Coordinates of C-alpha atoms in Angstrom, one line a residue:
Chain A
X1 CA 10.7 4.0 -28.9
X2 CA 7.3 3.2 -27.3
X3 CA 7.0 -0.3 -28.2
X4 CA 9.4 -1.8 -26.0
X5 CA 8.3 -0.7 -22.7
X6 CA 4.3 -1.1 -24.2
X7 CA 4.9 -4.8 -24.7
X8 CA 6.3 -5.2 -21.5
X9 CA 4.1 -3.2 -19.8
X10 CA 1.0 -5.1 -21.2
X11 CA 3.0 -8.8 -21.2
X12 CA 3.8 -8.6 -17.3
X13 CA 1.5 -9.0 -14.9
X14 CA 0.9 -5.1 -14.6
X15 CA 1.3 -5.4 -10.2
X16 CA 3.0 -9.0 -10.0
X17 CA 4.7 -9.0 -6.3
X18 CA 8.1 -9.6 -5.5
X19 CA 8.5 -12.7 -3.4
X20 CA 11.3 -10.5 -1.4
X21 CA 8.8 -8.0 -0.6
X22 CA 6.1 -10.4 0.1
X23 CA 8.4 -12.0 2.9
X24 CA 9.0 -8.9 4.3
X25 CA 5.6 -7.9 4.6
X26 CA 4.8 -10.9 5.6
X27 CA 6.7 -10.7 9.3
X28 CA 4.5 -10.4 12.3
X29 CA 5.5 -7.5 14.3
X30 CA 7.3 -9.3 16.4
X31 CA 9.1 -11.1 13.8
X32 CA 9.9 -7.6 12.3
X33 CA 11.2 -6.5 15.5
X34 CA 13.1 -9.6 15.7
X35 CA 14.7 -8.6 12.7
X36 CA 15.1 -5.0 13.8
X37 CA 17.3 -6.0 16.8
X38 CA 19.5 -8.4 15.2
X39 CA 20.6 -6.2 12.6
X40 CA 20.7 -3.3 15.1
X41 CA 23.2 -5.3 17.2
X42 CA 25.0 -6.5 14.1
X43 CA 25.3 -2.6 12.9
X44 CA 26.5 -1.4 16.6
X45 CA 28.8 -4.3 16.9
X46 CA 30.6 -3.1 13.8
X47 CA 30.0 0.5 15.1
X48 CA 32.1 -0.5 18.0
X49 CA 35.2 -1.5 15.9
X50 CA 34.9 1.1 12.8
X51 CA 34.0 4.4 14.2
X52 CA 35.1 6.5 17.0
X53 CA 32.1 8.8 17.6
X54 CA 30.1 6.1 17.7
X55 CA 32.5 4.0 20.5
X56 CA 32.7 7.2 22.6
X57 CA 29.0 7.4 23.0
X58 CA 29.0 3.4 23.7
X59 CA 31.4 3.4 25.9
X60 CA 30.4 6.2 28.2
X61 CA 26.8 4.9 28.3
X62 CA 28.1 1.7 28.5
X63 CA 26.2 -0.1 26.4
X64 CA 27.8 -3.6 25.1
X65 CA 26.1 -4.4 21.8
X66 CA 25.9 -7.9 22.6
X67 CA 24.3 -7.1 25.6
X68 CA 21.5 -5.4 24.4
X69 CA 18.6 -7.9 24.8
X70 CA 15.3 -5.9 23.1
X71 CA 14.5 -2.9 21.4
X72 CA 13.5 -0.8 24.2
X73 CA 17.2 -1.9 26.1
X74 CA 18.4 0.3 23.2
X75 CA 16.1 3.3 23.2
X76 CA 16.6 3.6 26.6
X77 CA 20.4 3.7 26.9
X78 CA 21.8 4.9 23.5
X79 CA 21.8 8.7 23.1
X80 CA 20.4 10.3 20.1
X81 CA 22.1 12.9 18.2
X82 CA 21.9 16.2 16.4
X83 CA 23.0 18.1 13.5
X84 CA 24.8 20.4 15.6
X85 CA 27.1 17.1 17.2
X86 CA 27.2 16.0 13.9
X87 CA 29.1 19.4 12.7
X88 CA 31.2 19.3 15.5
X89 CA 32.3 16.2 14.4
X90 CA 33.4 17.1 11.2
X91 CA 34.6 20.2 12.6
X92 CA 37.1 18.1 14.9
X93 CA 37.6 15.3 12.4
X94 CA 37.4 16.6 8.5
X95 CA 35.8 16.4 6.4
X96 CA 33.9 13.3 7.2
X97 CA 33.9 13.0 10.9
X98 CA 34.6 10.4 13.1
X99 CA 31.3 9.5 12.1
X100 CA 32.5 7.6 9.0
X101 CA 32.8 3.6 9.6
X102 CA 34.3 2.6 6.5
X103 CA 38.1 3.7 5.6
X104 CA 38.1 6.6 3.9
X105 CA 39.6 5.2 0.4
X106 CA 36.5 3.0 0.5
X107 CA 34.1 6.2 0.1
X108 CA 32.5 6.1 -3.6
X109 CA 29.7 8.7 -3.3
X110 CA 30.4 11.8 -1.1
X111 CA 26.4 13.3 0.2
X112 CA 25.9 16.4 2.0
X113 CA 22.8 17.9 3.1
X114 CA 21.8 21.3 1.7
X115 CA 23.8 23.6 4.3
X116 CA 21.0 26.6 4.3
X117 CA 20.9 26.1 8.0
X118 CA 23.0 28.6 8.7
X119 CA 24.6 25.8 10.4
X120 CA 26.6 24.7 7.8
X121 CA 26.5 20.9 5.6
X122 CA 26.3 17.5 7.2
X123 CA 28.9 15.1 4.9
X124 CA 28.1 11.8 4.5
X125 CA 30.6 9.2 3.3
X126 CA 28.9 6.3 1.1
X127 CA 30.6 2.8 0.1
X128 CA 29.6 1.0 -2.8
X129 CA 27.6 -1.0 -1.0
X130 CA 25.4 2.0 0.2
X131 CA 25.2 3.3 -3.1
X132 CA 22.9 0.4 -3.9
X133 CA 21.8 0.3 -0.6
X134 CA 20.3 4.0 -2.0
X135 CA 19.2 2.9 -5.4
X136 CA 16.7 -0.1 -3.5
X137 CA 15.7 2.5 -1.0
X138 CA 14.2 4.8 -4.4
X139 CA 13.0 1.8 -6.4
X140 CA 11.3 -0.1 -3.7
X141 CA 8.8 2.4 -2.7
X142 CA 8.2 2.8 -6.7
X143 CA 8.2 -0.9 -7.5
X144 CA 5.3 -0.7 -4.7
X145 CA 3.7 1.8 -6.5
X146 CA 3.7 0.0 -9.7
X147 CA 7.0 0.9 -11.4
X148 CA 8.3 -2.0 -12.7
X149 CA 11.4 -3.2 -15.8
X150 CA 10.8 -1.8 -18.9
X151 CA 8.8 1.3 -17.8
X152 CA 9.2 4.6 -19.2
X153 CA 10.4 7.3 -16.4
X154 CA 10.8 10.7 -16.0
X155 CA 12.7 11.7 -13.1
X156 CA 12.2 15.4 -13.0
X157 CA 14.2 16.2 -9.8
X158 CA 17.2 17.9 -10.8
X159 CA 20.2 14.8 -10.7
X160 CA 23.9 14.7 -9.3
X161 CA 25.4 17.4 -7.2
X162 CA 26.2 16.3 -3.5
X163 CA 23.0 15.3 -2.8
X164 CA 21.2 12.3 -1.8
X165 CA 18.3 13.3 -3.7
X166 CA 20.6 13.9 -6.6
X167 CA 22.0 10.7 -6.5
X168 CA 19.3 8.1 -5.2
X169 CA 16.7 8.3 -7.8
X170 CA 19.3 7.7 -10.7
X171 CA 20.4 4.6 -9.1
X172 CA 17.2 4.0 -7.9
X173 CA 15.7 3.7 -11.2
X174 CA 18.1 1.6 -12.4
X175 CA 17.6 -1.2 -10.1
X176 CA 14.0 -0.5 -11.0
X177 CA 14.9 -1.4 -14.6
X178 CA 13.1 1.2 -15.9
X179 CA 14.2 3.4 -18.8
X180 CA 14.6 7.0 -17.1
X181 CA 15.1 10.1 -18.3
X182 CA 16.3 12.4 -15.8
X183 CA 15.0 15.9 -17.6
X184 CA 14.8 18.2 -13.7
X185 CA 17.2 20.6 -13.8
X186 CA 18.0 20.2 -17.3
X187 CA 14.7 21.1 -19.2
X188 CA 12.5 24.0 -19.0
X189 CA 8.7 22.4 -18.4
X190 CA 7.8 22.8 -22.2
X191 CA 10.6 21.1 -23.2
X192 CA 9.9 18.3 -20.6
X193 CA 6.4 18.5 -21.8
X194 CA 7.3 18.2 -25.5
X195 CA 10.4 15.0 -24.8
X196 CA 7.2 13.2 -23.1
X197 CA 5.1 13.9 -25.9
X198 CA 7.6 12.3 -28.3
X199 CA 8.0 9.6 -26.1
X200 CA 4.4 9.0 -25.6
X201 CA 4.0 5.6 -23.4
X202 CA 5.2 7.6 -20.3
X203 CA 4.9 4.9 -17.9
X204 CA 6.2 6.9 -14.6
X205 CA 6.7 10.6 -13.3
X206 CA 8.9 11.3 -9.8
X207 CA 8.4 14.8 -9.1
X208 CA 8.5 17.3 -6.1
X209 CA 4.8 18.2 -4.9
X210 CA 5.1 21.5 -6.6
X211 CA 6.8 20.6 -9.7
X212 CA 4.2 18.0 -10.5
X213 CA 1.6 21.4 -10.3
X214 CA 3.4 23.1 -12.6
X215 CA 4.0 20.5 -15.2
X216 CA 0.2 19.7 -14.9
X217 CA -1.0 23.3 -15.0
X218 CA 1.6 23.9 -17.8
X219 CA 0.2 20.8 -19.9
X220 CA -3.5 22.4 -19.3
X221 CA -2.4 25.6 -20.1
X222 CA -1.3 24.0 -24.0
X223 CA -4.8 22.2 -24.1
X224 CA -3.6 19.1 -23.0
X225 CA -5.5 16.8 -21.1
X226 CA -2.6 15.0 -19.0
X227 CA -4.7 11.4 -18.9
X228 CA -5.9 11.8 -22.6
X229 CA -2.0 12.6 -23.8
X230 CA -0.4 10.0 -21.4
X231 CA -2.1 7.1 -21.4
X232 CA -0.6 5.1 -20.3
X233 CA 0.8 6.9 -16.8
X234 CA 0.6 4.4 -14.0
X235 CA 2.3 6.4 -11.0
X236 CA 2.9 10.1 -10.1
X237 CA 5.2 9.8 -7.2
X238 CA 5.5 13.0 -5.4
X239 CA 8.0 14.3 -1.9
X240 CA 8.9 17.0 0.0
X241 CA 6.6 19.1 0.0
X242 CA 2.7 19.0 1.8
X243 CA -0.3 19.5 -0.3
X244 CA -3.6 20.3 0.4
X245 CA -6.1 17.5 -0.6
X246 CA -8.5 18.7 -2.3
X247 CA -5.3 19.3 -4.9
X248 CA -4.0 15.6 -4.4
X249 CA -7.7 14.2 -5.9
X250 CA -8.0 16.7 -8.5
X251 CA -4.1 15.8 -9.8
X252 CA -5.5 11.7 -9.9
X253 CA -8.0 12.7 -12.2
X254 CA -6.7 14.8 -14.6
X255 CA -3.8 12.5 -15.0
X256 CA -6.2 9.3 -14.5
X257 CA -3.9 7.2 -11.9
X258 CA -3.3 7.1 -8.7
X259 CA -0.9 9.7 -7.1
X260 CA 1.7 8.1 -4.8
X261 CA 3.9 10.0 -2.0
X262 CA 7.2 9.2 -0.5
X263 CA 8.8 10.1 2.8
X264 CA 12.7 10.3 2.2
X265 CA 16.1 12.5 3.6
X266 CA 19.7 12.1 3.1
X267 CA 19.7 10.5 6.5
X268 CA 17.4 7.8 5.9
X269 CA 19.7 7.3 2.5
X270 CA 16.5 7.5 0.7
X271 CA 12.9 6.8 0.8
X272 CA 12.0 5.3 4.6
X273 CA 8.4 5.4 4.1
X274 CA 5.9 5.2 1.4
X275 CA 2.4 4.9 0.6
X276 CA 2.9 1.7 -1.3
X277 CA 0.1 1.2 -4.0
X278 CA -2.2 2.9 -1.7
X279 CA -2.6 6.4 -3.1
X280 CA -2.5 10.0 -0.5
X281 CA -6.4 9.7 -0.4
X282 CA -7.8 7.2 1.4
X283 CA -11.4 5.4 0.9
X284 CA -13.1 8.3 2.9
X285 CA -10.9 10.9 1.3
X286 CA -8.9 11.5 4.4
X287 CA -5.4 11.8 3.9
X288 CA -3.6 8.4 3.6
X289 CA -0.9 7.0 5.3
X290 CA 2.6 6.1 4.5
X291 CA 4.0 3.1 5.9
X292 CA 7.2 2.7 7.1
X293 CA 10.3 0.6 5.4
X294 CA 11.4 -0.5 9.1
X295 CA 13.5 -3.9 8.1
X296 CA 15.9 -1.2 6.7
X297 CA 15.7 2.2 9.0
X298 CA 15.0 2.0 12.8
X299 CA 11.9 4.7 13.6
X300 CA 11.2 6.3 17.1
X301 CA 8.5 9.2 17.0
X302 CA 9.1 11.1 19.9
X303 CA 8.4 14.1 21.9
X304 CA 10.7 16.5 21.3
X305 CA 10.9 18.0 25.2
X306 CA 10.1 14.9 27.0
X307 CA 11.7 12.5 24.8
X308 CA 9.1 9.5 25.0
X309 CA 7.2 8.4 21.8
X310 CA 4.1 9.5 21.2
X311 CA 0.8 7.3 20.8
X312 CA -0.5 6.4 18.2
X313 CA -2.3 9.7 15.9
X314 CA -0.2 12.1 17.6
X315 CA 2.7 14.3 16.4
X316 CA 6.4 14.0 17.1
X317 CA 9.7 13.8 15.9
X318 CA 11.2 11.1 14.0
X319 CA 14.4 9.9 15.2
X320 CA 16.4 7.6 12.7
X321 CA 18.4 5.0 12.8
X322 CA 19.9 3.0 9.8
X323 CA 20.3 -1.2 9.9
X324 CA 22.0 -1.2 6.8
X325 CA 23.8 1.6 6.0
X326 CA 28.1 0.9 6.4
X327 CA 29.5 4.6 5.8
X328 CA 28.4 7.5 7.9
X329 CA 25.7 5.6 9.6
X330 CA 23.5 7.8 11.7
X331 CA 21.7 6.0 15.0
X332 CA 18.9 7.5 17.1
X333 CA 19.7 11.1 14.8
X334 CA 17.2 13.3 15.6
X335 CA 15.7 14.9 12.3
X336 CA 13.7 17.5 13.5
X337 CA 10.8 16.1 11.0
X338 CA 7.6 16.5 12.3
X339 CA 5.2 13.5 11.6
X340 CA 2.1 12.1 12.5
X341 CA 2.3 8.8 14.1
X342 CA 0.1 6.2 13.0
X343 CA 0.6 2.7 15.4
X344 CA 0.6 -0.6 13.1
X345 CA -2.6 -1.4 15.3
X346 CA -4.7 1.8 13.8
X347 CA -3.2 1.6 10.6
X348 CA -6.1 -0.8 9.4
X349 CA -3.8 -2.0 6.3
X350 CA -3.2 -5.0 8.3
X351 CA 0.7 -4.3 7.3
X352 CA 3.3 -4.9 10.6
X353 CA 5.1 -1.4 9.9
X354 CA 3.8 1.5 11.6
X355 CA 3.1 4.8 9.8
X356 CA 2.8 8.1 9.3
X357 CA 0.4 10.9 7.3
X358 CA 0.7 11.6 4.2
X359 CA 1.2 15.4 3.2
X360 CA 1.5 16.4 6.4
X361 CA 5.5 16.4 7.3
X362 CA 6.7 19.3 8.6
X363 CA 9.5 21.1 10.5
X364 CA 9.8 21.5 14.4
X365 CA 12.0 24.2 13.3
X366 CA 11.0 26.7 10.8
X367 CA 12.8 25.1 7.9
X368 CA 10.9 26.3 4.7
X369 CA 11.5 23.9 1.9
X370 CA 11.8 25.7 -1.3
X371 CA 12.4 24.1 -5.2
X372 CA 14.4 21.2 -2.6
X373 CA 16.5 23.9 -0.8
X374 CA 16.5 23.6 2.9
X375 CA 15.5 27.4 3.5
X376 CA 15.6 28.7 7.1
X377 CA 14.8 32.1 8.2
X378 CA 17.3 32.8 10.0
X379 CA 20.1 32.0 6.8
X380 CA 17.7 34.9 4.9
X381 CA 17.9 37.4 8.2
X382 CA 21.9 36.9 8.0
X383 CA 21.7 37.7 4.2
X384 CA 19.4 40.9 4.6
X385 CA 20.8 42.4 8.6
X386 CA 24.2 42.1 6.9
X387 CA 22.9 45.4 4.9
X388 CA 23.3 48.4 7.8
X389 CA 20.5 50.2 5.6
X390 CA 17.4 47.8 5.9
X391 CA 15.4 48.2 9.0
X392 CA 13.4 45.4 8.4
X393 CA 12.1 43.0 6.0
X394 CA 9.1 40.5 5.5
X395 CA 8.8 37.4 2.9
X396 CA 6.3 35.3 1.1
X397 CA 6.9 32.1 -0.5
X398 CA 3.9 31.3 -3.1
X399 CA 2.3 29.4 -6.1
X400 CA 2.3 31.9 -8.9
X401 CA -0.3 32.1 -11.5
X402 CA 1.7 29.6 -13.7
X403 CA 2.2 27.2 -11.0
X404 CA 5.6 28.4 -10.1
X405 CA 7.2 28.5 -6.5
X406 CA 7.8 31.9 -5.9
X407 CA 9.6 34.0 -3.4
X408 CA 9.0 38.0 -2.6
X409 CA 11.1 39.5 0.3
X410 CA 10.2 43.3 0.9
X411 CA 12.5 45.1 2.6
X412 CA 11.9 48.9 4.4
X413 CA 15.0 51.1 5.0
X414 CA 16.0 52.9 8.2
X415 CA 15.5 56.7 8.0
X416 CA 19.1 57.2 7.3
X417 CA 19.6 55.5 4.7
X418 CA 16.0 56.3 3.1
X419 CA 17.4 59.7 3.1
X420 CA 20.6 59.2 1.0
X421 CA 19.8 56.1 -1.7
X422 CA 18.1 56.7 -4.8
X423 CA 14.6 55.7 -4.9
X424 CA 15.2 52.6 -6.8
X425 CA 17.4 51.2 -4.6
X426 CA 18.7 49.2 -7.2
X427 CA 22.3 48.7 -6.1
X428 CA 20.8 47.5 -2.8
X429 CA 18.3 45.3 -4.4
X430 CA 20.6 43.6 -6.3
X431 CA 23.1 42.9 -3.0
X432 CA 20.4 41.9 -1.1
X433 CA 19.2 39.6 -3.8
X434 CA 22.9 37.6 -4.1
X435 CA 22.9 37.6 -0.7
X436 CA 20.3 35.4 -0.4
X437 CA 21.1 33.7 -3.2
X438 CA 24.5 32.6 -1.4
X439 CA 22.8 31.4 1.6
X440 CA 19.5 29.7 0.7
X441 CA 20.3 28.7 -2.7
X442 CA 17.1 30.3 -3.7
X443 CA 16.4 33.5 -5.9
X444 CA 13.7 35.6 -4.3
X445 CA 12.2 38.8 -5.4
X446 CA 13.7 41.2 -3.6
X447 CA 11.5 45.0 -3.6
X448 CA 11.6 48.1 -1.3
X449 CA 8.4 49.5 0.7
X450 CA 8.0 52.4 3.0
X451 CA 9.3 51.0 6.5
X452 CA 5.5 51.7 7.6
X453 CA 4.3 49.1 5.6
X454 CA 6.1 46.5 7.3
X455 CA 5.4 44.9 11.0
X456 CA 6.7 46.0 14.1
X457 CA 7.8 42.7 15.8
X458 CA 7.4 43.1 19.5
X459 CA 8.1 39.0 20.6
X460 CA 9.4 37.0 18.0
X461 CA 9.6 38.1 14.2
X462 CA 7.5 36.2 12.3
X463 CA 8.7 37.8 8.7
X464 CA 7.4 35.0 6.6
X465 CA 4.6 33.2 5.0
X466 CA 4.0 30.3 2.9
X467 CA 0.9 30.6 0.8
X468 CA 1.8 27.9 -1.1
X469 CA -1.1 25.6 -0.6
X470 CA -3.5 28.6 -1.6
X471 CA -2.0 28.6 -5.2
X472 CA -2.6 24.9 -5.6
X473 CA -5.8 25.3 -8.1
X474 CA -6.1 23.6 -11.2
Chain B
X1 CA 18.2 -33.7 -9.8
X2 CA 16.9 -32.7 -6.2
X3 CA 19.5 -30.4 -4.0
X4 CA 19.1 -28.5 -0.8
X5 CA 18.9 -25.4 -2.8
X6 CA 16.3 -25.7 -5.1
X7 CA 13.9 -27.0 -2.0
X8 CA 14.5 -23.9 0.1
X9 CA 12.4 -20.4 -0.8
X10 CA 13.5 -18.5 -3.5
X11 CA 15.1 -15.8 -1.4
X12 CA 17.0 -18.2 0.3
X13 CA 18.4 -19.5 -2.8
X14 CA 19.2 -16.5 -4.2
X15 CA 21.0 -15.5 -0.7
X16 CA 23.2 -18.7 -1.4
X17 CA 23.9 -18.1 -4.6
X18 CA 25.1 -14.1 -4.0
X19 CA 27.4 -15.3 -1.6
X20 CA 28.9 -17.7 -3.3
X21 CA 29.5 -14.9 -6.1
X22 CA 30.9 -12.8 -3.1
X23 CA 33.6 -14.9 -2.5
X24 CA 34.6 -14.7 -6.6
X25 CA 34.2 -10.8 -6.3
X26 CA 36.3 -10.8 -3.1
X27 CA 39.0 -13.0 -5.3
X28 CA 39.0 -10.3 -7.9
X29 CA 39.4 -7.4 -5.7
X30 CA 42.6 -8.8 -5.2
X31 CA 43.7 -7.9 -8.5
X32 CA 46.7 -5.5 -9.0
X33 CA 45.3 -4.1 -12.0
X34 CA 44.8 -0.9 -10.6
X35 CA 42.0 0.1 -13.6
X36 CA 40.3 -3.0 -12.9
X37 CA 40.3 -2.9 -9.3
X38 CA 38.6 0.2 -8.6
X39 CA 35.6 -1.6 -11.2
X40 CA 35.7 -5.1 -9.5
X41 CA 35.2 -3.2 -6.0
X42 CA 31.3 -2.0 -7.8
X43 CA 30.7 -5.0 -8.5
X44 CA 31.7 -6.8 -4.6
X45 CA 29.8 -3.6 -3.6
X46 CA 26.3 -4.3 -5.5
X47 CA 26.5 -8.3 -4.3
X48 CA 27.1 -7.3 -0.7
X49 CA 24.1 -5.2 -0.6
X50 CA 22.0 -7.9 -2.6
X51 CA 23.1 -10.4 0.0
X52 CA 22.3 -8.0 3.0
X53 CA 19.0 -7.5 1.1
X54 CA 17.8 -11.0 0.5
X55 CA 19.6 -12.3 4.2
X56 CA 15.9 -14.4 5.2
X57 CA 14.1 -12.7 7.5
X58 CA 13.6 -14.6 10.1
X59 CA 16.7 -16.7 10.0
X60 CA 18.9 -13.4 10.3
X61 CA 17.4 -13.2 13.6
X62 CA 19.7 -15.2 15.2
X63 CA 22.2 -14.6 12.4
X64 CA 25.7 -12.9 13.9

């Protein structure tokens, strides 16, 4: 099983380049901006004939594609978007919108983004085009990172479903040319543990932040030392979730390679920024930077109240738009992803693209990303106020002693109902429990404490904490 | 045998020869085998993103 991938892994020239990505990264930055405008005006122009939400909001900023003559022409005229106009949309227009630019018999992958808003699912309409489009945008970060034909893989972000990230990293690994085997979702971690054992020349791991903790902790907990059992492991890729870094340099030892992050959403159909073969930890051990895939996806980093980009080392949000994408493009969509700009000038890897830090992306919101779920606080309020007998409730989302994201919500009763229910509360529990489950996607804990246990929220209720970061101890 | 296409980069050739195969894809997704059809449309769909993807950079500038 081993020896195909270990000839080819030692035959090839272990980090050959790819004259395609050379070129690329070859541009000047004006060159890439170039680039950048004449694809934008090529993706408007078609924008202007194939979709209609896209030609109302041309038209009544009256902006002629052909007539835009730089960049900046189009920041400044073309207004962004939102989720919420987004929904409308589909609301109007189902199911895909007026969004979608391609007919609707020409749509081979359906996308959606997780819908634990509250506010309901964004759909995205793919052609087959975009679904390789999707595959390159998940193998070129990796090829940078070193995944390259003939590599062993372990994809262990559950595939399939409606989801980009369901979707991408299958294709993407087939581009790659890599053998995968896409065990998240489908394996528990010892039986992940024990398929890569039998496989042995495990070449490659993709993995959210937190499931790569708990297959490590998991192999240290059965004696195994992760670089002494797998070898030959050239790339942890991780995404999604932030880390501390203390945690990042302690993973690249025990597994004895460098661990690389991605920046990805459903809106950027895949990965738009990566750290290429750079690693999270820089030289200094600061956290690293990833650098943006900008021939593909258009980046602004803006403030979110004023609307102008931020400088360089400041925080914003990162508005999208995509060059190459033909169904359900989005342009200037805000994501509500907060990131920390890094100017090509400062990014001292003498690259063109600009960049952003590494296991730092948040939320201007208070989006809580949990096991890949979307989770807002507001979706779990609906699920819990939509019981007359809880007065209030708090939540905790944390690393457990085996590595595990966990979820606790305690909830107090009112006086009324304290009075009537059986201590337990089990019935409750249990209907609280499902409740959430509907909205969010995510199982929690769900226990009962006297009401004086609980906070009294006099502004704002802040009824949750992620303590995540504090469990990250190996 | 020299030719213009094996003097140009290697991106460039390959953009040339993707859409010359783009033009046999689109002649197969004229088929009215309906079975076949749906399969030759993959296959116009992976070349048109290979060609979008190895378009030269700085030629595509002033591409339309």
């Amino acid at each position: 099983m081993s020896s195909t991938a270990h000839d080819t892994r030692h035959s090839a020239q272990p980090f050959a380049p790819s004259a395609h990505v050379v070129q690329l990264l070859s541009l000047s930055r004006e060159e890439l901006e170039g680039l950048q405008l004449a694809r934008l005006k090529r993706q408007l122009a078609r924008l202007r004939q194939s979709s209609a939400y896209y030609r109302v909001r041309m038209e009544r900023a009256r902006i002629d594609p052909d007539a835009i003559g730089s960049l900046a022409d189009f920041f400044a005229a073309f207004p962004t978007s939102t989720k919420v106009e987004f929904l409308a949309d589909q609301n109007d227009h189902p199911p895909f919108g007026e969004r979608l630019s391609i007919p609707r018999e020409e749509v081979a992958l359906v996308n959606m983004t997780g819908g634990t808003s509250g506010q309901g699912q964004e759909i995205y309409g793919r052609s087959q085009r975009d679904i390789h489009t999707q595959g390159y945008l998940h193998a070129l970060p990796w090829f940078l990172a070193g995944l390259r034909p003939g590599h062993i893989a372990f994809n262990c972000v559950p595939a399939g479903g409606l989801t980009t990230g369901g979707w991408g990293p299958g294709e993407g690994l087939r581009i790659a040319g890599a053998t995968a085997f896409h065990v998240g979702g489908t394996l528990s971690t010892d039986a992940k543990i024990d398929l890569m054992l039998r496989v042995g020349d495990v070449n490659f791991i993709y993995a959210s932040t937190n499931y790569l903790h708990r297959l490590t902790d998991a192999l240290l907990r059965r004696g195994l030392e992760p670089k002494r059992a797998f070898p030959g492991m050239r790339t942890l890729f991780i995404a999604a979730e932030g880390y501390p870094i203390e945690w990042a340099g302690r993973i690249a030892e025990l597994w004895g390679c460098t661990l690389q992050e991605g920046y990805g959403s459903t809106q950027c159909a895949g990965f738009g920024a990566s750290t290429f073969d750079d690693g999270v930890v820089d030289r200094n051990g600061a956290r690293a930077l990833m650098h943006l895939f900008e021939w593909e996806t258009l980046f602004e980093v803006l403030d979110p109240v004023t609307m102008r980009p931020v400088k360089s080392g400041e925080t914003g949000e990162l508005v999208v738009t995509n060059l190459a994408i033909e169904g359900s493009p989005v342009v200037r969509f805000r994501t509500g992803d907060c990131v920390r700009f890094i100017s090509s000038r400062d990014t001292r890897s003498g690259r063109s693209v600009h960049a952003i830090e590494c296991g730092t992306v948040g939320r201007f919101d208070d989006m809580m990303k949990i096991r890949g779920n979307n989770v807002w606080p507001s979706a779990v309020d609906a699920a819990v106020f939509a019981h007359g007998e809880i007065a209030e409730y708090i939540g905790k989302v944390f690393t457990d002693a085996e590595g595990k994201t966990e979820c606790e919500v305690c909830i107090a009763l009112t006086e009324q109902a304290a009075s009537k229910l059986p201590p337990d509360c089990a019935h409750l529990l249990g209907s609280v429990q499902n409740a959430i489950k509907e909205r969010t996607n995510v199982l929690m804990k769900v226990s009962v404490v006297p009401r004086n246990e609980l906070p009294e929220f006099t502004y704002k209720a802040r009824r949750w904490k992620d303590l995540r970061q504090q469990g990250y101890r190996l | 045998m020299r030719t213009s296409e094996n003097s140009i980069d290697p991106m460039e050739r390959d953009h040339i020869v993707l859409t010359r195969m783009m033009s046999d894809a689109e002649r197969l997704c004229r088929s009215d085998d309906p079975f076949m059809l749906g399969q030759y449309r993959h296959l116009r769909g992976r070349v048109a993103a290979l060609i979008e993807m190895t378009r030269p950079p700085k030629t595509s500038r002033n591409a339309p």
